[in-house]
Amino acid sequence: MNVVNTIEQSVIQTENLQFYYGTHHALKNINLKFEEKRITALIGPSGCGKSTFLRTMNRMNDLIPGVKTEGAIWIGKENITDSSIDPVELRKKVGMVFQHASVFPFSIYENIAYGPRIHGERNKKVLDEIVEENLRAAALWDEVKDQLDQSATGLSGGQQQRLTIARTLATKPEILLMDEPTSALDPISTAKVEELIQTLKEHYTIIIVTHNMQQAARIADFTAFFLNGEVKEYGQTATIFSNPLFSETKEYIAGKFG
Amino acid sequence: MHKELSQKSDYNLQVSPISKGEYMMAKMIKETEHPLYRKSNKMRMERFGKGLTFLSVALAAAITAAILFLVFSKGLSTFIMNDGSVKDFFTGTTWNPAEVNSLGKPIIGALPFLVGSLAVTGISALLSAPLAIGAAIFMSEIAPKTGKRIMQPVIELLVGIPSVVYGFIGLTVVVPFLRDLFPGSGFGIAAGTIVLSVMILPTVTSLALDAIQAVPRSLREASLALGSTRWQMICEVVLKTAKPGLMMAVIFGMARAFGEALAVQMVIGNAAVIPHSLFEPASTLTSILTMGMGYTVMGQIENNALWSLALVLLLMSLFFTITVRMIGKGKSS
Ligand SMILES: Nc1ncnc2c1ncn2[C@@H]1O[C@H](COP(=O)(O)OP(=O)(O)OP(=O)(O)O)[C@@H](O)[C@H]1O
Ligand SMILES: [Mg+2]
């Protein structure tokens, strides 16, 4: 493993992170630092633990019975693996976008307003503003502004994915976790979502799982290569792609396995 | 395969005297059609199966049509043959089909039964819906393990209990209980409602459970990932998404309650009047129908009047079915 020390300021840092599904050791001694307001891509073959890692960061794995987490994940000064941390509060700060756009079968408006509402925002005017602001942030406003009260399930796949991004942004997270957000999308929608992700990096720290090497190369500042539950290599994307330390990294990027 | 075929053809040649040319033709056809020929055995089976299923469908449809025809023709004859007034039927409060009123029309005021049926159905739906949905939430969201291991078998058992047993329990437990607590004999809408809500509870619960479990996991995860509590997720996402299914569950329960005869008849008191309270004897369409059936003669006005009640029951159940279907359609689109 190779932690590149050019990372100066880090909001998120994992420390000897271990994760088990029952007896299955899915994450082995992960030590990673993520820099603030940067995009970090997680790549690696299927089943190597990328999603598992992402889901430890907002404690979504807590929902699965029989799992165990060891080590620490520091976000700022807090170790979020600590049992005293309230996962509900944590998830407001650490938003997540899933592979398959899971829009609620409500109106577009209600989808965005959902997060703020459950966090106590009742003022209609404020909600209106939040909806517009986040739809704009997700580059969806112009496409849907005349149909806010229509069901979100009627949108195209790409629009739905941008809607779920907007919905996540509406809870004002600091960190965005994205698990293969474009793998179910066509090239044009993918390009739009990628463009969106790049604009979001101005305000958010983004960790994105992708199977698309070009995508990682295009948008990520840093890339971590996962292999069999371990981080095999981690560094600036340009370095990882042009000059990897390990032959496995090179072969994976070249598409020789995965 | 080829050998077997030519042998067969030779055999054909032996039994039927045909010319060499014909034989060659037959052989060619047989040879080219050979794979098709083998398939046609299957096709015959398939045709047979199709025919058989078609016959069953046709039979079922014919029986349904016959029942509908019978109920409609008998039910309408009260108004057509016996000169009964439709208005009296729906607004009159006295039920005495054997007699005629001052206008010479039979006295067929079915309003008390309509009120009784609607009251027991509506109130038992109001009672059982929250209980059933609560139980379904518990089983699917709060304690799925206990739910699967204990509640599910219990519910399946409850669904299977014959309605006469529910009625009997109502008669021995609910009626005396109500008699002690409230003025009156204990028989009445309240007793009928309690028995019916318990009776439809398992059905509604298991249908509500299906509806809730059909809400995709991805939606639950999306809600939690947005920082909702589990409770917020249940109320705001799961129940909202499952709403059409939950409504269907309740309507199924109502249809069952509306059509139930035996259990209701045992506890409602069977007085052909509109009761002034929930604790006075009353009656429903079904109870008056089962009570009267044995004492009337086919073709007479008393009998026809009962068919009219049956027609109302049938139309109501049709209404329930159509409502459920429409909700289902809305859900899928
Ligand atoms: N809920 C679960 N219970 C048990 N084992 C699991 C569970 N989820 C994942 N695993 C196992 O953990 C390992 C890592 O899975 P994970 O989903 O994190 O892989 P991934 O890198 O995201 O793969 P992919 O690229 O296919 O999404 C796999 O071996 C998988 O079988
Ligand atoms: Mg994954």
PDB file of N, CA and C in Angstrom, chain B residues 113 115-121 124 162-171 174-175 186-200 253-271 280-291 313:
ATOM      1  N   PHE B 113     -81.722  -3.095   6.372  1.00  0.00           N
ATOM      2  CA  PHE B 113     -80.642  -4.075   6.086  1.00  0.00           C
ATOM      3  C   PHE B 113     -79.460  -3.398   5.400  1.00  0.00           C
ATOM      4  N   VAL B 115     -78.631  -0.284   5.777  1.00  0.00           N
ATOM      5  CA  VAL B 115     -77.942   0.459   6.837  1.00  0.00           C
ATOM      6  C   VAL B 115     -77.116  -0.495   7.689  1.00  0.00           C
ATOM      7  N   GLY B 116     -77.715  -1.613   8.063  1.00  0.00           N
ATOM      8  CA  GLY B 116     -77.011  -2.576   8.899  1.00  0.00           C
ATOM      9  C   GLY B 116     -75.751  -3.094   8.226  1.00  0.00           C
ATOM     10  N   SER B 117     -75.896  -3.482   6.959  1.00  0.00           N
ATOM     11  CA  SER B 117     -74.739  -4.015   6.238  1.00  0.00           C
ATOM     12  C   SER B 117     -73.637  -2.981   6.112  1.00  0.00           C
ATOM     13  N   LEU B 118     -74.031  -1.764   5.714  1.00  0.00           N
ATOM     14  CA  LEU B 118     -73.020  -0.723   5.533  1.00  0.00           C
ATOM     15  C   LEU B 118     -72.373  -0.367   6.867  1.00  0.00           C
ATOM     16  N   ALA B 119     -73.187  -0.355   7.932  1.00  0.00           N
ATOM     17  CA  ALA B 119     -72.637   0.011   9.239  1.00  0.00           C
ATOM     18  C   ALA B 119     -71.628  -1.032   9.717  1.00  0.00           C
ATOM     19  N   VAL B 120     -71.997  -2.315   9.687  1.00  0.00           N
ATOM     20  CA  VAL B 120     -71.030  -3.312  10.177  1.00  0.00           C
ATOM     21  C   VAL B 120     -69.779  -3.328   9.295  1.00  0.00           C
ATOM     22  N   THR B 121     -69.983  -3.177   7.986  1.00  0.00           N
ATOM     23  CA  THR B 121     -68.827  -3.204   7.085  1.00  0.00           C
ATOM     24  C   THR B 121     -67.915  -2.009   7.336  1.00  0.00           C
ATOM     25  N   SER B 124     -66.334  -2.036  10.923  1.00  0.00           N
ATOM     26  CA  SER B 124     -65.295  -3.062  11.115  1.00  0.00           C
ATOM     27  C   SER B 124     -64.059  -2.749  10.277  1.00  0.00           C
ATOM     28  N   PRO B 162     -63.256 -21.253  10.320  1.00  0.00           N
ATOM     29  CA  PRO B 162     -64.561 -21.058   9.682  1.00  0.00           C
ATOM     30  C   PRO B 162     -65.357 -19.957  10.391  1.00  0.00           C
ATOM     31  N   SER B 163     -66.185 -19.270   9.608  1.00  0.00           N
ATOM     32  CA  SER B 163     -66.842 -18.100  10.175  1.00  0.00           C
ATOM     33  C   SER B 163     -67.835 -18.474  11.269  1.00  0.00           C
ATOM     34  N   VAL B 164     -68.356 -19.699  11.210  1.00  0.00           N
ATOM     35  CA  VAL B 164     -69.312 -20.098  12.244  1.00  0.00           C
ATOM     36  C   VAL B 164     -68.636 -20.133  13.615  1.00  0.00           C
ATOM     37  N   VAL B 165     -67.342 -20.453  13.601  1.00  0.00           N
ATOM     38  CA  VAL B 165     -66.600 -20.472  14.860  1.00  0.00           C
ATOM     39  C   VAL B 165     -66.476 -19.051  15.418  1.00  0.00           C
ATOM     40  N   TYR B 166     -66.161 -18.103  14.518  1.00  0.00           N
ATOM     41  CA  TYR B 166     -66.110 -16.702  14.949  1.00  0.00           C
ATOM     42  C   TYR B 166     -67.459 -16.280  15.520  1.00  0.00           C
ATOM     43  N   GLY B 167     -68.524 -16.688  14.827  1.00  0.00           N
ATOM     44  CA  GLY B 167     -69.857 -16.321  15.280  1.00  0.00           C
ATOM     45  C   GLY B 167     -70.165 -16.908  16.648  1.00  0.00           C
ATOM     46  N   PHE B 168     -69.747 -18.139  16.828  1.00  0.00           N
ATOM     47  CA  PHE B 168     -70.008 -18.836  18.078  1.00  0.00           C
ATOM     48  C   PHE B 168     -69.261 -18.166  19.232  1.00  0.00           C
ATOM     49  N   ILE B 169     -67.994 -17.822  18.950  1.00  0.00           N
ATOM     50  CA  ILE B 169     -67.217 -17.117  19.972  1.00  0.00           C
ATOM     51  C   ILE B 169     -67.873 -15.776  20.286  1.00  0.00           C
ATOM     52  N   GLY B 170     -68.337 -15.100  19.225  1.00  0.00           N
ATOM     53  CA  GLY B 170     -69.008 -13.821  19.420  1.00  0.00           C
ATOM     54  C   GLY B 170     -70.231 -13.978  20.308  1.00  0.00           C
ATOM     55  N   LEU B 171     -70.950 -15.033  20.059  1.00  0.00           N
ATOM     56  CA  LEU B 171     -72.193 -15.282  20.789  1.00  0.00           C
ATOM     57  C   LEU B 171     -71.913 -15.555  22.268  1.00  0.00           C
ATOM     58  N   VAL B 174     -68.623 -12.071  23.184  1.00  0.00           N
ATOM     59  CA  VAL B 174     -68.840 -10.653  22.886  1.00  0.00           C
ATOM     60  C   VAL B 174     -70.232 -10.200  23.333  1.00  0.00           C
ATOM     61  N   VAL B 175     -71.256 -10.985  22.996  1.00  0.00           N
ATOM     62  CA  VAL B 175     -72.626 -10.560  23.303  1.00  0.00           C
ATOM     63  C   VAL B 175     -72.848 -10.393  24.816  1.00  0.00           C
ATOM     64  N   GLY B 186     -77.278  -6.962  24.172  1.00  0.00           N
ATOM     65  CA  GLY B 186     -75.921  -7.292  23.736  1.00  0.00           C
ATOM     66  C   GLY B 186     -75.861  -7.625  22.262  1.00  0.00           C
ATOM     67  N   PHE B 187     -76.991  -8.051  21.705  1.00  0.00           N
ATOM     68  CA  PHE B 187     -77.032  -8.289  20.267  1.00  0.00           C
ATOM     69  C   PHE B 187     -77.120  -6.946  19.543  1.00  0.00           C
ATOM     70  N   GLY B 188     -76.491  -6.861  18.379  1.00  0.00           N
ATOM     71  CA  GLY B 188     -76.609  -5.607  17.636  1.00  0.00           C
ATOM     72  C   GLY B 188     -75.412  -5.347  16.746  1.00  0.00           C
ATOM     73  N   ILE B 189     -75.384  -4.125  16.190  1.00  0.00           N
ATOM     74  CA  ILE B 189     -74.322  -3.742  15.268  1.00  0.00           C
ATOM     75  C   ILE B 189     -72.955  -3.833  15.933  1.00  0.00           C
ATOM     76  N   ALA B 190     -72.879  -3.423  17.198  1.00  0.00           N
ATOM     77  CA  ALA B 190     -71.590  -3.435  17.883  1.00  0.00           C
ATOM     78  C   ALA B 190     -71.028  -4.850  17.932  1.00  0.00           C
ATOM     79  N   ALA B 191     -71.874  -5.794  18.330  1.00  0.00           N
ATOM     80  CA  ALA B 191     -71.408  -7.175  18.418  1.00  0.00           C
ATOM     81  C   ALA B 191     -70.996  -7.687  17.036  1.00  0.00           C
ATOM     82  N   GLY B 192     -71.824  -7.382  16.021  1.00  0.00           N
ATOM     83  CA  GLY B 192     -71.504  -7.812  14.664  1.00  0.00           C
ATOM     84  C   GLY B 192     -70.189  -7.216  14.194  1.00  0.00           C
ATOM     85  N   THR B 193     -70.016  -5.939  14.501  1.00  0.00           N
ATOM     86  CA  THR B 193     -68.797  -5.259  14.085  1.00  0.00           C
ATOM     87  C   THR B 193     -67.558  -5.878  14.721  1.00  0.00           C
ATOM     88  N   ILE B 194     -67.665  -6.162  16.012  1.00  0.00           N
ATOM     89  CA  ILE B 194     -66.491  -6.718  16.706  1.00  0.00           C
ATOM     90  C   ILE B 194     -66.133  -8.083  16.113  1.00  0.00           C
ATOM     91  N   VAL B 195     -67.133  -8.907  15.934  1.00  0.00           N
ATOM     92  CA  VAL B 195     -66.880 -10.239  15.373  1.00  0.00           C
ATOM     93  C   VAL B 195     -66.279 -10.114  13.964  1.00  0.00           C
ATOM     94  N   LEU B 196     -66.878  -9.240  13.160  1.00  0.00           N
ATOM     95  CA  LEU B 196     -66.386  -9.100  11.787  1.00  0.00           C
ATOM     96  C   LEU B 196     -64.973  -8.529  11.754  1.00  0.00           C
ATOM     97  N   SER B 197     -64.681  -7.540  12.605  1.00  0.00           N
ATOM     98  CA  SER B 197     -63.329  -6.975  12.516  1.00  0.00           C
ATOM     99  C   SER B 197     -62.294  -8.003  12.890  1.00  0.00           C
ATOM    100  N   VAL B 198     -62.597  -8.823  13.896  1.00  0.00           N
ATOM    101  CA  VAL B 198     -61.643  -9.873  14.248  1.00  0.00           C
ATOM    102  C   VAL B 198     -61.521 -10.860  13.085  1.00  0.00           C
ATOM    103  N   MET B 199     -62.652 -11.113  12.452  1.00  0.00           N
ATOM    104  CA  MET B 199     -62.647 -12.096  11.379  1.00  0.00           C
ATOM    105  C   MET B 199     -61.850 -11.625  10.161  1.00  0.00           C
ATOM    106  N   ILE B 200     -61.986 -10.358   9.810  1.00  0.00           N
ATOM    107  CA  ILE B 200     -61.269  -9.897   8.613  1.00  0.00           C
ATOM    108  C   ILE B 200     -59.859  -9.442   8.937  1.00  0.00           C
ATOM    109  N   GLY B 253     -61.026  -6.653   2.741  1.00  0.00           N
ATOM    110  CA  GLY B 253     -61.615  -6.934   4.040  1.00  0.00           C
ATOM    111  C   GLY B 253     -63.068  -6.506   4.087  1.00  0.00           C
ATOM    112  N   MET B 254     -63.355  -5.329   3.522  1.00  0.00           N
ATOM    113  CA  MET B 254     -64.725  -4.837   3.519  1.00  0.00           C
ATOM    114  C   MET B 254     -65.626  -5.756   2.698  1.00  0.00           C
ATOM    115  N   ALA B 255     -65.104  -6.202   1.561  1.00  0.00           N
ATOM    116  CA  ALA B 255     -65.903  -7.097   0.725  1.00  0.00           C
ATOM    117  C   ALA B 255     -66.250  -8.354   1.505  1.00  0.00           C
ATOM    118  N   ARG B 256     -65.264  -8.850   2.238  1.00  0.00           N
ATOM    119  CA  ARG B 256     -65.501 -10.060   3.017  1.00  0.00           C
ATOM    120  C   ARG B 256     -66.529  -9.794   4.117  1.00  0.00           C
ATOM    121  N   ALA B 257     -66.388  -8.653   4.784  1.00  0.00           N
ATOM    122  CA  ALA B 257     -67.316  -8.318   5.866  1.00  0.00           C
ATOM    123  C   ALA B 257     -68.729  -8.137   5.317  1.00  0.00           C
ATOM    124  N   PHE B 258     -68.818  -7.474   4.174  1.00  0.00           N
ATOM    125  CA  PHE B 258     -70.130  -7.186   3.598  1.00  0.00           C
ATOM    126  C   PHE B 258     -70.857  -8.475   3.242  1.00  0.00           C
ATOM    127  N   GLY B 259     -70.106  -9.439   2.753  1.00  0.00           N
ATOM    128  CA  GLY B 259     -70.730 -10.671   2.291  1.00  0.00           C
ATOM    129  C   GLY B 259     -70.904 -11.723   3.371  1.00  0.00           C
ATOM    130  N   GLU B 260     -70.286 -11.500   4.551  1.00  0.00           N
ATOM    131  CA  GLU B 260     -70.362 -12.514   5.601  1.00  0.00           C
ATOM    132  C   GLU B 260     -71.794 -12.629   6.147  1.00  0.00           C
ATOM    133  N   ALA B 261     -72.285 -13.855   6.262  1.00  0.00           N
ATOM    134  CA  ALA B 261     -73.659 -14.032   6.701  1.00  0.00           C
ATOM    135  C   ALA B 261     -73.737 -14.683   8.081  1.00  0.00           C
ATOM    136  N   LEU B 262     -73.109 -15.836   8.183  1.00  0.00           N
ATOM    137  CA  LEU B 262     -73.322 -16.682   9.345  1.00  0.00           C
ATOM    138  C   LEU B 262     -72.916 -16.010  10.655  1.00  0.00           C
ATOM    139  N   ALA B 263     -71.660 -15.566  10.694  1.00  0.00           N
ATOM    140  CA  ALA B 263     -71.145 -15.014  11.946  1.00  0.00           C
ATOM    141  C   ALA B 263     -71.956 -13.794  12.372  1.00  0.00           C
ATOM    142  N   VAL B 264     -72.352 -12.976  11.395  1.00  0.00           N
ATOM    143  CA  VAL B 264     -73.111 -11.764  11.706  1.00  0.00           C
ATOM    144  C   VAL B 264     -74.489 -12.126  12.219  1.00  0.00           C
ATOM    145  N   GLN B 265     -75.087 -13.052  11.514  1.00  0.00           N
ATOM    146  CA  GLN B 265     -76.452 -13.440  11.863  1.00  0.00           C
ATOM    147  C   GLN B 265     -76.538 -13.927  13.309  1.00  0.00           C
ATOM    148  N   MET B 266     -75.449 -14.560  13.764  1.00  0.00           N
ATOM    149  CA  MET B 266     -75.468 -15.138  15.101  1.00  0.00           C
ATOM    150  C   MET B 266     -75.443 -14.080  16.202  1.00  0.00           C
ATOM    151  N   VAL B 267     -74.928 -12.891  15.884  1.00  0.00           N
ATOM    152  CA  VAL B 267     -74.757 -11.919  16.969  1.00  0.00           C
ATOM    153  C   VAL B 267     -75.492 -10.597  16.765  1.00  0.00           C
ATOM    154  N   ILE B 268     -76.130 -10.405  15.602  1.00  0.00           N
ATOM    155  CA  ILE B 268     -76.658  -9.063  15.344  1.00  0.00           C
ATOM    156  C   ILE B 268     -78.090  -8.897  15.855  1.00  0.00           C
ATOM    157  N   GLY B 269     -78.775  -9.983  16.155  1.00  0.00           N
ATOM    158  CA  GLY B 269     -80.103  -9.863  16.748  1.00  0.00           C
ATOM    159  C   GLY B 269     -81.241 -10.015  15.766  1.00  0.00           C
ATOM    160  N   ASN B 270     -80.982  -9.735  14.497  1.00  0.00           N
ATOM    161  CA  ASN B 270     -81.949  -9.976  13.428  1.00  0.00           C
ATOM    162  C   ASN B 270     -83.316  -9.316  13.631  1.00  0.00           C
ATOM    163  N   ALA B 271     -83.311  -8.038  13.943  1.00  0.00           N
ATOM    164  CA  ALA B 271     -84.549  -7.278  13.961  1.00  0.00           C
ATOM    165  C   ALA B 271     -84.572  -6.407  12.715  1.00  0.00           C
ATOM    166  N   GLU B 280     -78.468  -2.266  19.909  1.00  0.00           N
ATOM    167  CA  GLU B 280     -79.818  -2.787  19.743  1.00  0.00           C
ATOM    168  C   GLU B 280     -79.834  -3.771  18.583  1.00  0.00           C
ATOM    169  N   PRO B 281     -80.697  -4.759  18.655  1.00  0.00           N
ATOM    170  CA  PRO B 281     -80.771  -5.717  17.560  1.00  0.00           C
ATOM    171  C   PRO B 281     -81.019  -5.029  16.217  1.00  0.00           C
ATOM    172  N   ALA B 282     -80.354  -5.518  15.212  1.00  0.00           N
ATOM    173  CA  ALA B 282     -80.501  -4.971  13.870  1.00  0.00           C
ATOM    174  C   ALA B 282     -80.367  -6.141  12.918  1.00  0.00           C
ATOM    175  N   SER B 283     -80.243  -5.854  11.622  1.00  0.00           N
ATOM    176  CA  SER B 283     -79.976  -6.961  10.703  1.00  0.00           C
ATOM    177  C   SER B 283     -79.235  -6.445   9.485  1.00  0.00           C
ATOM    178  N   THR B 284     -78.688  -7.364   8.724  1.00  0.00           N
ATOM    179  CA  THR B 284     -77.969  -6.999   7.505  1.00  0.00           C
ATOM    180  C   THR B 284     -78.619  -7.710   6.330  1.00  0.00           C
ATOM    181  N   LEU B 285     -78.205  -7.345   5.137  1.00  0.00           N
ATOM    182  CA  LEU B 285     -78.727  -8.000   3.932  1.00  0.00           C
ATOM    183  C   LEU B 285     -78.536  -9.504   4.022  1.00  0.00           C
ATOM    184  N   THR B 286     -77.336  -9.883   4.448  1.00  0.00           N
ATOM    185  CA  THR B 286     -77.031 -11.309   4.473  1.00  0.00           C
ATOM    186  C   THR B 286     -77.822 -12.019   5.546  1.00  0.00           C
ATOM    187  N   SER B 287     -77.934 -11.402   6.705  1.00  0.00           N
ATOM    188  CA  SER B 287     -78.599 -12.112   7.805  1.00  0.00           C
ATOM    189  C   SER B 287     -80.075 -12.310   7.479  1.00  0.00           C
ATOM    190  N   ILE B 288     -80.712 -11.289   6.886  1.00  0.00           N
ATOM    191  CA  ILE B 288     -82.133 -11.426   6.581  1.00  0.00           C
ATOM    192  C   ILE B 288     -82.329 -12.465   5.475  1.00  0.00           C
ATOM    193  N   LEU B 289     -81.349 -12.528   4.604  1.00  0.00           N
ATOM    194  CA  LEU B 289     -81.413 -13.488   3.501  1.00  0.00           C
ATOM    195  C   LEU B 289     -81.333 -14.920   4.028  1.00  0.00           C
ATOM    196  N   THR B 290     -80.364 -15.181   4.887  1.00  0.00           N
ATOM    197  CA  THR B 290     -80.228 -16.548   5.395  1.00  0.00           C
ATOM    198  C   THR B 290     -81.394 -16.901   6.306  1.00  0.00           C
ATOM    199  N   MET B 291     -81.887 -15.912   7.052  1.00  0.00           N
ATOM    200  CA  MET B 291     -83.018 -16.179   7.935  1.00  0.00           C
ATOM    201  C   MET B 291     -84.269 -16.543   7.133  1.00  0.00           C
ATOM    202  N   LEU B 313     -76.395  -7.466  -2.881  1.00  0.00           N
ATOM    203  CA  LEU B 313     -75.127  -8.021  -2.410  1.00  0.00           C
ATOM    204  C   LEU B 313     -74.158  -8.239  -3.567  1.00  0.00           C
TER     205      LEU B 313
END
